[in-house]
Amino acid sequence: MASTVDVSGNTVLTTPPNQQSDDAHGYYTLGEKIADTKAPAGPIKDRWTTHKMNNRLVNPANRRKLDVIIVGTGLAGGAAAATLGEAGYNVKSFCYQDSPRRAHSIAAQGGINAAKNYKEDGDSTYRLFYDTVKGGDYRSRESNVYRLAEVSANIIDQCVAQGVPFAREYGGLLDNRSFGGVQVSRTFYARGQTGQQLLIGAYQAMERQVAAGTVTQYTRHEMLELIIVDGKARGIIARDMVTGAIETHLADVVVLASGGYGNVFFLSTNAMGSNVTAAWRAHRKGAYMANPCYTQIHPTCIPVSGDHQSKLTLMSESLRNDGRIWVPKKAEDCTKDPRDIPEEDRDYYLERIYPSFGNLVPRDIASRQAKNVCDEGRGVGPMVGDFRRGVYLDFADAIKRLGEDAVREKYDNLFDMYERITGENPYEVPMRIYPAVHYVMGGLWVDYDLQSNIDGLFVTGEANFSDHGANRLGASALMQGLADGYFVLPNTIREYLADGPFDAIDESHPEVVAARTEVEDRIQKFLSINGTRTVDSYHKELGNIMWEYCGMERTEDGLRKAIDMIRELKADFWSNVKVLGTADSLNQSLEKAGRVADFLELGELMCIDALNRRESCGGHFRAESQTEDGEALRHDDEFAYVAAWEFGGEGGQPVLHKEDLVYTAIEMKQRSYK
Amino acid sequence: MAVSGLIFIGFVLTHMYGNLKAFAGEESFNEYAHHLRTIGEPMLPESGLLWVIRLVLIVSLVVHVSSALILARRAGAARTVKYAVKKNKHSSISSRTMRWGGLTILVFLVWHLLNFTIVKVNPSGGETDNPYQLMVDTFDLWWMTLIYLAAMAALALHLHHGTFSAMQTLGWTNSAAARTRARTAGWVLAIVIAGGFSLVPIFVLLGVID
Amino acid sequence: MRLTLKIWRQENASAQGALQTYDLDGISADMSFLEMLDVLNEKLQGEGQEPVAFDHDCREGICGTCSLMINGEAHGPEVTTTCQLHMRSFNDGDTITIEPWRADAFPVVRDLIVDRSAFDRIIQSGGFISANTGSAPEANSVPAPRDKAMRAFNVATCIGCGACVAACPNGSASLFMGAKITHLGELPQGQPERYSRVVDMVAQHDHEGFGGCTNIGECASACPKEIPLDVISQLNKDLRDAMRMGL
């Protein structure tokens, strides 16, 4: 690849992409190119230090005059609320849950990466940066990722000081384990509940600020609209989910830390309430949505057991270290007791296709091959729709080799969980697993300061797009959430707030009234349609479309079909949905209606983004872009850019803004796992 | 609650031990009863120590009962709407009957003091100045023995949970081993104290002591 | 399977509530308990009735949102959260009574949903370590004995669901409080505020209107995370030590 020298003297290792194909022609309009104007120049290791130094400070006496709204109380939002509260800002924190402690960060199992190099195994900030960029399939922004790696060590210090009970060695020092296929041990963990412990740490720090009076928490509140006045984000419209009251909250700055949108697939490992509404409302008001099609699908989840299924449960990837994955060679064997299927009639397909990596291929590959064998009719377990969606994860060999006790010692909590959910004993019968939507790398576009293209609207954690490219490595989500909340946002938001406090506005301002009216009208609309179908039935149907056509493998035809189907479904939703109850009471159907309406719009954009990106990278696999062996094929010459989508108005086409990905510290390479 | 409870445990343990003097015969038992009044003489006046002990017990009783009332009132206020269905999963009967058990013991205590200490009621109408005879006359009546045994059952339950609970409240049960010890202590004290007290009435009724 | 459900319905905090009876058919043993309620709600909406409101979120046993007193047992008959309870724990033809957590400190919001913000306020009163962002020393500069760190972790797994309060005959939140006091008190970082923490948290607990602990132990047996009763002993010990210090 050619290299050039940019204005700041950095050697640029990429050439700007030049897109030739245009699969999404007719679905979008091409807008101006954009660039991260805040991205610092100079040697990568100095960029964050320099940038922090250059960002202006806010006088402590002024801080309490500055109002900060933070939507979401997960790792990114909770940590930011605590830190900004400690600094003396006047913080208002919102969450839809009944307590900030219940945000879905709590469900993360494995651990959190940090370049501490406690094992003296050659880890460093640069190596963590390198692994994360490579893991993201070279679709992330290098300055952001380097900063993430740089602050990772501070996160561990901070969490330990807060009393997070990380695993320790006998000498009382912190323990590490390796994770997600990297060659160093840099993952800090608290058994299989690391997310829970980190979140409780952030929650307690935040509650301390509530007691101190710097943070006011609004639980069971859902943000339904963003208020923009004179081009600046100045507040939100929120609904009190208990009384139904529509509230206006004004501030100098708004931070969205509202998590990911995996629930667009209906079935996912996300919490039932996780939604895109906060981000989508901002998008509709002008914030760009970046790379929405990048979805992470995790291979080892407990399969769907029937149409009633509401949620999928993840099991640690570590199971693949000892379990062998197979399906019957013949479709007629799929209903047999697996123990009665002789060895020669079993297809250990990962070991067959990937002899060197076998069952330990990366998440995206393991997931896609599971889908392939099920689509061939060789899936196992209960019939869901037209297919059996499950493959065996068999521990019989491991039990024979290591003994049942050894297997029990390693995996008993996972085996117990599996048995509780399925009622089957995995020591005797092979487990059944199937991939499930787990995380989204896409999100609102932000610059190096984590500010969206709307002034005063900052986006952190899974809700933004910035750090994971097209695929996220294990134990990196927790790292990003806390990095954003504790260390990045507090140091970048001050540059913006140094110009504040901004002109006072009141609730009668026309923009505020308009936002409020929009929310009220929409609620009245939901309640007045009085159709025949429940909100959940629409959500399930949307999920099926997304999973089928915008899931593990995407094709041009499939995506076009999906877009049509979603448009039809959306039209039907707005004329035939049934939402009972009233606006001024706790009404869970009404809450869901708003979320599903936004998912319907997001789903369409995801398909358009996937259609446009005629390459395979990370979690995005386009069938048209694969090697002869069926492996993912990236096209850096055409697609080494961030796709930032601007809302094109009701019924209009989305506008694509491209941000070229420039690498000066790392060279792009193609992945291979054969 | 815990401290006053432990004082009671100490008291009933000693009381029970003293009662066993009944097996040593009338003279021995009466001498013991008299001795209680002369301990500490001549440093203390007659019944001096006895009054000190009585005072401690009365204060403990006030503390114990008022704590119980406060706890009961708080529990009542903490759940004013009751469950339509409520199961108890693993808790012992003793732990759930502390309030009724305590009340039973309190009522019994009143009778017991009337019977042997304050009024000295001899239910058979016999003499009242001879502690031994008073006791034998009382327990010779089967229904009196039954009342006493029922009270001892209540005491056993109260001690079974009370002992553990007191140790837990005092923060002495921080490990699994300490918890097992506290539970065991509850069992041992319940059996030894209630059992020890019950021996005398049973043996009187059986005619072994007369 | 076919079930008869008796479910507490209550319009809002100030309304009168009552148990309503519903018949539900076609439930599979593989459904989770909450999926069974999803089926009921779809059916009710089909009939033009408002669905039953109940709290739930992660549905994988960790967020602590779900509650429900099921046949008189907090989170139902298994040692797990309601979201992880499956219908195979019930039999065809069963009658299941479903009530909200009952405690005056947890007022009913609607149907089966209660307000557990009292727990947040208990944490606000002292359930934290004061360590401002950026002020932390290097993580390995203070070793923590492994057994103490393990105990801290084991009790830090509390999900704040409130089952302990719901199950306690006294309506006490001592297990919840004890878990936090033990978690932070076992770690070296938690020592500076150890004794003021217990005093402040207990005062807030009592102020919220939770009952007093009489060590019955229903809380520990209802706890889906199996927090042991000894955290209450730890709480009492720390409280006693604090009182001795005159706090």
Tab-separated table of N, CA, C and O in Angstrom, chain A residues 83 86 96 98-99 101-102 116 118 157-158 160-161 163 168 170 172 174 191 193 196-197 203-204 207-208 210-211 217 220 269 271-273 308 310-311 420-423 486 534 536 578 580 586 588-589, chain C residues 31 35 42 45 49-50 53-55 57-60 63-65 88 110 113-114 116 120 124 127 129-134 136-140 143-144 146 153-154 156-160 180 183 187 189:
chain	number	residue	atom	x	y	z
A	83	THR	N	-18.095	11.437	37.861
A	83	THR	CA	-16.897	12.250	37.693
A	83	THR	C	-17.237	13.732	37.516
A	83	THR	O	-16.600	14.603	38.124
A	86	GLU	N	-18.339	15.063	40.833
A	86	GLU	CA	-17.188	15.330	41.705
A	86	GLU	C	-16.511	16.645	41.326
A	86	GLU	O	-16.027	17.383	42.188
A	96	TYR	N	-34.092	4.700	32.311
A	96	TYR	CA	-35.459	4.156	32.233
A	96	TYR	C	-35.686	3.091	33.301
A	96	TYR	O	-36.815	2.751	33.620
A	98	ASP	N	-35.482	1.294	37.176
A	98	ASP	CA	-35.932	1.831	38.461
A	98	ASP	C	-34.761	2.247	39.331
A	98	ASP	O	-34.955	2.869	40.375
A	99	SER	N	-33.542	1.895	38.916
A	99	SER	CA	-32.359	2.333	39.647
A	99	SER	C	-31.197	2.382	38.663
A	99	SER	O	-31.123	1.551	37.761
A	101	ARG	N	-28.412	1.351	39.020
A	101	ARG	CA	-27.597	0.147	39.133
A	101	ARG	C	-28.035	-0.957	38.182
A	101	ARG	O	-27.393	-1.996	38.097
A	102	ARG	N	-29.152	-0.798	37.500
A	102	ARG	CA	-29.651	-1.902	36.685
A	102	ARG	C	-29.315	-1.777	35.195
A	102	ARG	O	-29.757	-2.582	34.385
A	116	LYS	N	-1.692	-3.104	31.644
A	116	LYS	CA	-0.898	-2.951	32.866
A	116	LYS	C	0.421	-3.727	32.762
A	116	LYS	O	1.358	-3.436	33.490
A	118	TYR	N	1.078	-6.543	34.022
A	118	TYR	CA	1.427	-7.147	35.323
A	118	TYR	C	2.061	-8.525	35.164
A	118	TYR	O	2.716	-9.013	36.054
A	157	ASP	N	-6.921	1.259	38.232
A	157	ASP	CA	-6.595	1.956	39.485
A	157	ASP	C	-7.857	2.533	40.114
A	157	ASP	O	-8.109	2.387	41.309
A	158	GLN	N	-8.650	3.197	39.284
A	158	GLN	CA	-9.849	3.859	39.784
A	158	GLN	C	-10.827	2.846	40.380
A	158	GLN	O	-11.362	3.043	41.465
A	160	VAL	N	-10.269	-0.215	41.515
A	160	VAL	CA	-9.764	-0.835	42.750
A	160	VAL	C	-9.963	0.128	43.921
A	160	VAL	O	-10.407	-0.272	45.003
A	161	ALA	N	-9.707	1.409	43.689
A	161	ALA	CA	-9.876	2.395	44.767
A	161	ALA	C	-11.331	2.491	45.217
A	161	ALA	O	-11.617	2.790	46.377
A	163	GLY	N	-13.299	-0.021	45.393
A	163	GLY	CA	-13.711	-1.253	46.052
A	163	GLY	C	-14.266	-2.315	45.123
A	163	GLY	O	-14.992	-3.205	45.555
A	168	ARG	N	-7.943	-11.934	42.720
A	168	ARG	CA	-6.577	-11.688	43.185
A	168	ARG	C	-5.818	-12.989	43.334
A	168	ARG	O	-6.400	-14.061	43.487
A	170	TYR	N	-2.695	-15.248	45.413
A	170	TYR	CA	-2.516	-15.507	46.839
A	170	TYR	C	-1.770	-14.391	47.551
A	170	TYR	O	-1.989	-14.132	48.725
A	172	GLY	N	-2.204	-11.406	47.170
A	172	GLY	CA	-3.064	-10.245	47.347
A	172	GLY	C	-3.021	-9.269	46.184
A	172	GLY	O	-3.681	-8.235	46.207
A	174	LEU	N	-3.429	-8.270	41.992
A	174	LEU	CA	-4.496	-8.530	41.018
A	174	LEU	C	-4.126	-9.643	40.050
A	174	LEU	O	-2.979	-9.741	39.603
A	191	ARG	N	-14.746	-12.992	38.687
A	191	ARG	CA	-15.376	-14.247	38.250
A	191	ARG	C	-16.102	-14.002	36.925
A	191	ARG	O	-15.511	-13.423	36.023
A	193	GLN	N	-18.667	-12.068	36.544
A	193	GLN	CA	-19.577	-10.958	36.788
A	193	GLN	C	-18.846	-9.620	36.805
A	193	GLN	O	-19.137	-8.753	37.617
A	196	GLN	N	-20.986	-6.481	36.289
A	196	GLN	CA	-21.769	-6.155	37.484
A	196	GLN	C	-20.911	-5.385	38.491
A	196	GLN	O	-21.321	-4.345	39.016
A	197	GLN	N	-19.725	-5.875	38.743
A	197	GLN	CA	-18.894	-5.247	39.772
A	197	GLN	C	-18.438	-3.850	39.349
A	197	GLN	O	-18.403	-2.932	40.162
A	203	TYR	N	-21.886	3.077	39.981
A	203	TYR	CA	-23.176	3.444	40.593
A	203	TYR	C	-22.959	4.022	41.994
A	203	TYR	O	-23.539	5.048	42.358
A	204	GLN	N	-22.105	3.373	42.763
A	204	GLN	CA	-21.870	3.862	44.126
A	204	GLN	C	-21.199	5.239	44.104
A	204	GLN	O	-21.545	6.114	44.902
A	207	GLU	N	-23.979	7.570	43.327
A	207	GLU	CA	-24.890	7.780	44.461
A	207	GLU	C	-24.250	8.682	45.506
A	207	GLU	O	-24.926	9.459	46.176
A	208	ARG	N	-22.935	8.582	45.616
A	208	ARG	CA	-22.226	9.459	46.549
A	208	ARG	C	-22.420	10.914	46.135
A	208	ARG	O	-22.609	11.795	46.976
A	210	VAL	N	-25.007	11.973	44.414
A	210	VAL	CA	-26.417	12.301	44.659
A	210	VAL	C	-26.540	12.817	46.089
A	210	VAL	O	-27.174	13.841	46.352
A	211	ALA	N	-25.885	12.101	47.019
A	211	ALA	CA	-25.924	12.533	48.421
A	211	ALA	C	-25.266	13.903	48.578
A	211	ALA	O	-25.712	14.738	49.371
A	217	GLN	N	-30.804	12.334	40.310
A	217	GLN	CA	-31.129	11.195	39.450
A	217	GLN	C	-32.613	11.108	39.170
A	217	GLN	O	-33.443	11.301	40.045
A	220	ARG	N	-36.744	5.719	36.115
A	220	ARG	CA	-38.003	5.480	35.395
A	220	ARG	C	-38.381	6.719	34.568
A	220	ARG	O	-39.526	7.166	34.573
A	269	THR	N	-28.956	-10.585	23.253
A	269	THR	CA	-28.550	-10.741	24.648
A	269	THR	C	-28.738	-9.432	25.419
A	269	THR	O	-28.395	-9.348	26.587
A	271	ALA	N	-30.776	-6.311	27.336
A	271	ALA	CA	-31.914	-6.285	28.246
A	271	ALA	C	-33.182	-5.968	27.459
A	271	ALA	O	-33.124	-5.359	26.386
A	272	MET	N	-34.327	-6.349	28.007
A	272	MET	CA	-35.589	-6.148	27.297
A	272	MET	C	-35.845	-4.668	27.012
A	272	MET	O	-36.445	-4.317	26.011
A	273	GLY	N	-35.395	-3.824	27.914
A	273	GLY	CA	-35.685	-2.399	27.746
A	273	GLY	C	-34.655	-1.650	26.907
A	273	GLY	O	-34.882	-0.486	26.549
A	308	HIS	N	-42.254	-18.392	21.761
A	308	HIS	CA	-42.490	-17.562	22.936
A	308	HIS	C	-41.225	-16.827	23.367
A	308	HIS	O	-41.285	-15.939	24.189
A	310	SER	N	-38.234	-14.657	24.457
A	310	SER	CA	-38.195	-13.204	24.577
A	310	SER	C	-36.774	-12.681	24.607
A	310	SER	O	-36.555	-11.484	24.469
A	311	LYS	N	-35.807	-13.578	24.784
A	311	LYS	CA	-34.479	-13.081	25.144
A	311	LYS	C	-33.487	-14.217	24.976
A	311	LYS	O	-33.846	-15.376	25.169
A	420	ARG	N	-30.488	-24.953	33.911
A	420	ARG	CA	-31.631	-24.217	34.462
A	420	ARG	C	-32.534	-23.724	33.327
A	420	ARG	O	-33.751	-23.747	33.420
A	421	ILE	N	-31.912	-23.294	32.235
A	421	ILE	CA	-32.697	-22.724	31.151
A	421	ILE	C	-33.302	-23.794	30.244
A	421	ILE	O	-34.442	-23.697	29.828
A	422	THR	N	-32.511	-24.837	29.968
A	422	THR	CA	-33.002	-25.826	28.987
A	422	THR	C	-33.595	-27.071	29.634
A	422	THR	O	-34.316	-27.818	28.983
A	423	GLY	N	-33.251	-27.319	30.890
A	423	GLY	CA	-33.715	-28.545	31.535
A	423	GLY	C	-32.939	-29.777	31.105
A	423	GLY	O	-33.338	-30.900	31.400
A	486	TYR	N	-15.055	7.976	32.764
A	486	TYR	CA	-14.179	8.501	33.809
A	486	TYR	C	-13.136	9.476	33.280
A	486	TYR	O	-12.799	10.449	33.951
A	534	THR	N	-50.509	-6.210	18.416
A	534	THR	CA	-49.757	-5.688	19.564
A	534	THR	C	-48.379	-5.208	19.114
A	534	THR	O	-47.860	-5.626	18.071
A	536	ASP	N	-45.543	-5.893	20.479
A	536	ASP	CA	-44.583	-7.000	20.467
A	536	ASP	C	-44.615	-7.773	19.151
A	536	ASP	O	-43.572	-8.239	18.681
A	578	LYS	N	-51.927	-1.674	18.155
A	578	LYS	CA	-52.895	-1.517	19.254
A	578	LYS	C	-52.142	-1.223	20.539
A	578	LYS	O	-51.371	-2.047	21.019
A	580	LEU	N	-53.036	-0.122	24.321
A	580	LEU	CA	-54.114	0.119	25.283
A	580	LEU	C	-53.645	1.040	26.398
A	580	LEU	O	-52.472	1.399	26.477
A	586	LEU	N	-48.525	4.483	34.310
A	586	LEU	CA	-47.458	3.567	33.917
A	586	LEU	C	-48.027	2.664	32.835
A	586	LEU	O	-48.998	1.942	33.061
A	588	GLN	N	-46.662	0.104	29.962
A	588	GLN	CA	-45.515	-0.550	29.319
A	588	GLN	C	-45.723	-0.744	27.820
A	588	GLN	O	-44.760	-0.759	27.062
A	589	SER	N	-46.956	-0.886	27.373
A	589	SER	CA	-47.194	-1.025	25.924
A	589	SER	C	-46.849	0.265	25.205
A	589	SER	O	-46.278	0.258	24.112
C	31	MET	N	-40.788	-22.447	28.645
C	31	MET	CA	-40.905	-20.994	28.804
C	31	MET	C	-40.340	-20.571	30.146
C	31	MET	O	-40.422	-21.311	31.120
C	35	GLU	N	-41.856	-15.205	30.397
C	35	GLU	CA	-42.419	-15.451	29.061
C	35	GLU	C	-43.865	-15.941	29.175
C	35	GLU	O	-44.708	-15.625	28.330
C	42	GLU	N	-50.183	-10.803	25.969
C	42	GLU	CA	-50.613	-10.782	24.565
C	42	GLU	C	-52.097	-11.160	24.490
C	42	GLU	O	-52.877	-10.555	23.754
C	45	GLN	N	-54.328	-8.318	25.857
C	45	GLN	CA	-54.438	-7.206	24.909
C	45	GLN	C	-55.333	-7.580	23.744
C	45	GLN	O	-56.088	-6.741	23.239
C	49	GLN	N	-57.999	-5.977	27.101
C	49	GLN	CA	-57.718	-5.650	28.497
C	49	GLN	C	-56.279	-5.178	28.625
C	49	GLN	O	-55.391	-5.631	27.906
C	50	GLU	N	-56.049	-4.293	29.599
C	50	GLU	CA	-54.685	-3.805	29.785
C	50	GLU	C	-53.785	-4.915	30.328
C	50	GLU	O	-54.195	-5.694	31.192
C	53	ALA	N	-48.726	-5.182	34.527
C	53	ALA	CA	-47.428	-4.515	34.585
C	53	ALA	C	-46.516	-5.260	35.559
C	53	ALA	O	-46.914	-5.550	36.687
C	54	PHE	N	-45.334	-5.615	35.089
C	54	PHE	CA	-44.358	-6.246	35.988
C	54	PHE	C	-42.965	-5.766	35.601
C	54	PHE	O	-42.713	-5.420	34.451
C	55	ASP	N	-42.071	-5.736	36.573
C	55	ASP	CA	-40.714	-5.256	36.335
C	55	ASP	C	-39.838	-6.378	35.794
C	55	ASP	O	-39.884	-7.510	36.295
C	57	ASP	N	-35.966	-6.786	33.153
C	57	ASP	CA	-35.110	-6.141	32.160
C	57	ASP	C	-34.113	-7.097	31.530
C	57	ASP	O	-34.315	-7.508	30.399
C	58	CYS	N	-33.065	-7.486	32.251
C	58	CYS	CA	-32.018	-8.260	31.568
C	58	CYS	C	-32.483	-9.670	31.220
C	58	CYS	O	-32.022	-10.267	30.270
C	59	ARG	N	-33.355	-10.219	32.027
C	59	ARG	CA	-33.837	-11.597	31.870
C	59	ARG	C	-32.690	-12.592	31.839
C	59	ARG	O	-32.774	-13.630	31.177
C	60	GLU	N	-31.601	-12.280	32.500
C	60	GLU	CA	-30.581	-13.299	32.675
C	60	GLU	C	-30.059	-13.328	34.109
C	60	GLU	O	-28.946	-13.757	34.374
C	63	CYS	N	-29.585	-8.193	36.633
C	63	CYS	CA	-29.857	-6.763	36.817
C	63	CYS	C	-30.667	-6.492	38.080
C	63	CYS	O	-30.634	-5.391	38.623
C	64	GLY	N	-31.393	-7.521	38.557
C	64	GLY	CA	-32.158	-7.360	39.795
C	64	GLY	C	-33.479	-6.637	39.616
C	64	GLY	O	-34.104	-6.248	40.594
C	65	THR	N	-33.917	-6.439	38.385
C	65	THR	CA	-35.167	-5.716	38.175
C	65	THR	C	-36.389	-6.575	38.489
C	65	THR	O	-37.362	-6.083	39.055
C	88	ARG	N	-41.085	-25.417	33.858
C	88	ARG	CA	-40.987	-26.826	34.213
C	88	ARG	C	-40.974	-27.019	35.725
C	88	ARG	O	-41.080	-28.140	36.211
C	110	ARG	N	-47.579	0.021	40.353
C	110	ARG	CA	-48.713	-0.476	39.569
C	110	ARG	C	-48.626	-2.005	39.527
C	110	ARG	O	-47.529	-2.546	39.342
C	113	ILE	N	-45.459	-4.041	40.151
C	113	ILE	CA	-44.260	-3.194	40.203
C	113	ILE	C	-44.213	-2.421	41.516
C	113	ILE	O	-45.202	-1.802	41.899
C	114	VAL	N	-43.066	-2.456	42.181
C	114	VAL	CA	-42.922	-1.664	43.410
C	114	VAL	C	-41.766	-0.672	43.248
C	114	VAL	O	-40.938	-0.804	42.353
C	116	ARG	N	-38.454	0.644	44.592
C	116	ARG	CA	-37.358	0.227	45.467
C	116	ARG	C	-36.314	1.316	45.646
C	116	ARG	O	-35.162	1.030	45.966
C	120	ASP	N	-31.617	2.755	46.870
C	120	ASP	CA	-30.681	3.775	46.375
C	120	ASP	C	-30.315	4.729	47.512
C	120	ASP	O	-29.159	5.112	47.660
C	124	GLN	N	-26.815	5.792	49.062
C	124	GLN	CA	-26.406	7.211	49.121
C	124	GLN	C	-25.923	7.595	50.518
C	124	GLN	O	-25.061	8.457	50.672
C	127	GLY	N	-23.028	3.760	51.281
C	127	GLY	CA	-22.633	2.510	50.633
C	127	GLY	C	-21.651	2.707	49.496
C	127	GLY	O	-21.899	2.286	48.375
C	129	ILE	N	-17.170	3.946	48.566
C	129	ILE	CA	-15.857	4.374	49.034
C	129	ILE	C	-15.601	5.713	48.359
C	129	ILE	O	-15.748	5.832	47.149
C	130	SER	N	-15.241	6.719	49.130
C	130	SER	CA	-15.014	8.037	48.543
C	130	SER	C	-13.665	8.051	47.847
C	130	SER	O	-12.628	8.108	48.500
C	131	ALA	N	-13.691	7.955	46.531
C	131	ALA	CA	-12.444	7.981	45.765
C	131	ALA	C	-12.729	8.737	44.475
C	131	ALA	O	-13.249	8.163	43.524
C	132	ASN	N	-12.430	10.004	44.465
C	132	ASN	CA	-12.688	10.803	43.267
C	132	ASN	C	-11.908	10.277	42.070
C	132	ASN	O	-10.791	9.784	42.223
C	133	THR	N	-12.510	10.408	40.897
C	133	THR	CA	-11.831	9.973	39.685
C	133	THR	C	-10.494	10.685	39.549
C	133	THR	O	-10.420	11.913	39.699
C	134	GLY	N	-9.472	9.875	39.272
C	134	GLY	CA	-8.152	10.452	39.050
C	134	GLY	C	-7.279	10.460	40.288
C	134	GLY	O	-6.074	10.636	40.200
C	136	ALA	N	-6.871	7.923	42.326
C	136	ALA	CA	-6.533	6.569	42.768
C	136	ALA	C	-5.041	6.279	42.668
C	136	ALA	O	-4.398	6.654	41.699
C	137	PRO	N	-4.494	5.586	43.666
C	137	PRO	CA	-3.104	5.136	43.548
C	137	PRO	C	-3.010	3.929	42.615
C	137	PRO	O	-4.027	3.324	42.275
C	138	GLU	N	-1.808	3.583	42.217
C	138	GLU	CA	-1.576	2.405	41.385
C	138	GLU	C	-2.267	1.189	42.027
C	138	GLU	O	-2.168	0.947	43.230
C	139	ALA	N	-2.996	0.434	41.181
C	139	ALA	CA	-3.884	-0.608	41.701
C	139	ALA	C	-3.175	-1.642	42.564
C	139	ALA	O	-3.732	-2.115	43.551
C	140	ASN	N	-1.959	-2.009	42.199
C	140	ASN	CA	-1.270	-3.056	42.954
C	140	ASN	C	-0.474	-2.513	44.135
C	140	ASN	O	0.245	-3.258	44.786
C	143	PRO	N	-2.028	-4.407	48.351
C	143	PRO	CA	-2.519	-5.780	48.182
C	143	PRO	C	-3.732	-6.028	49.077
C	143	PRO	O	-3.843	-5.429	50.148
C	144	ALA	N	-4.626	-6.875	48.612
C	144	ALA	CA	-5.784	-7.243	49.434
C	144	ALA	C	-5.730	-8.753	49.622
C	144	ALA	O	-5.660	-9.482	48.633
C	146	ARG	N	-6.291	-12.502	49.643
C	146	ARG	CA	-7.167	-13.177	48.687
C	146	ARG	C	-8.475	-13.651	49.321
C	146	ARG	O	-9.542	-13.508	48.736
C	153	PHE	N	-16.092	-10.240	47.186
C	153	PHE	CA	-16.752	-10.506	45.903
C	153	PHE	C	-18.049	-11.284	46.116
C	153	PHE	O	-19.091	-10.944	45.548
C	154	ASN	N	-17.965	-12.342	46.925
C	154	ASN	CA	-19.135	-13.206	47.096
C	154	ASN	C	-20.364	-12.430	47.563
C	154	ASN	O	-21.481	-12.735	47.161
C	156	ALA	N	-20.620	-9.081	47.205
C	156	ALA	CA	-20.855	-7.971	46.276
C	156	ALA	C	-21.708	-8.418	45.102
C	156	ALA	O	-22.099	-7.607	44.268
C	157	THR	N	-22.001	-9.709	45.013
C	157	THR	CA	-22.847	-10.200	43.921
C	157	THR	C	-24.319	-9.855	44.150
C	157	THR	O	-25.152	-10.143	43.293
C	158	CYS	N	-24.641	-9.258	45.280
C	158	CYS	CA	-26.021	-8.815	45.561
C	158	CYS	C	-26.538	-7.996	44.377
C	158	CYS	O	-25.853	-7.110	43.875
C	159	ILE	N	-27.761	-8.311	43.925
C	159	ILE	CA	-28.311	-7.616	42.768
C	159	ILE	C	-29.350	-6.569	43.162
C	159	ILE	O	-29.975	-5.963	42.304
C	160	GLY	N	-29.543	-6.386	44.468
C	160	GLY	CA	-30.459	-5.333	44.920
C	160	GLY	C	-31.892	-5.537	44.480
C	160	GLY	O	-32.602	-4.575	44.202
C	180	LYS	N	-23.512	-5.034	51.550
C	180	LYS	CA	-22.696	-3.882	51.136
C	180	LYS	C	-21.648	-3.551	52.196
C	180	LYS	O	-20.490	-3.279	51.871
C	183	HIS	N	-18.993	-6.228	51.922
C	183	HIS	CA	-18.212	-6.053	50.687
C	183	HIS	C	-17.148	-4.970	50.877
C	183	HIS	O	-15.962	-5.207	50.667
C	187	LEU	N	-12.344	-4.949	52.297
C	187	LEU	CA	-11.261	-4.491	51.424
C	187	LEU	C	-10.463	-3.383	52.105
C	187	LEU	O	-11.037	-2.558	52.824
C	189	GLN	N	-9.334	-0.743	50.933
C	189	GLN	CA	-9.786	0.587	50.504
C	189	GLN	C	-11.017	1.041	51.279
C	189	GLN	O	-11.322	2.234	51.325
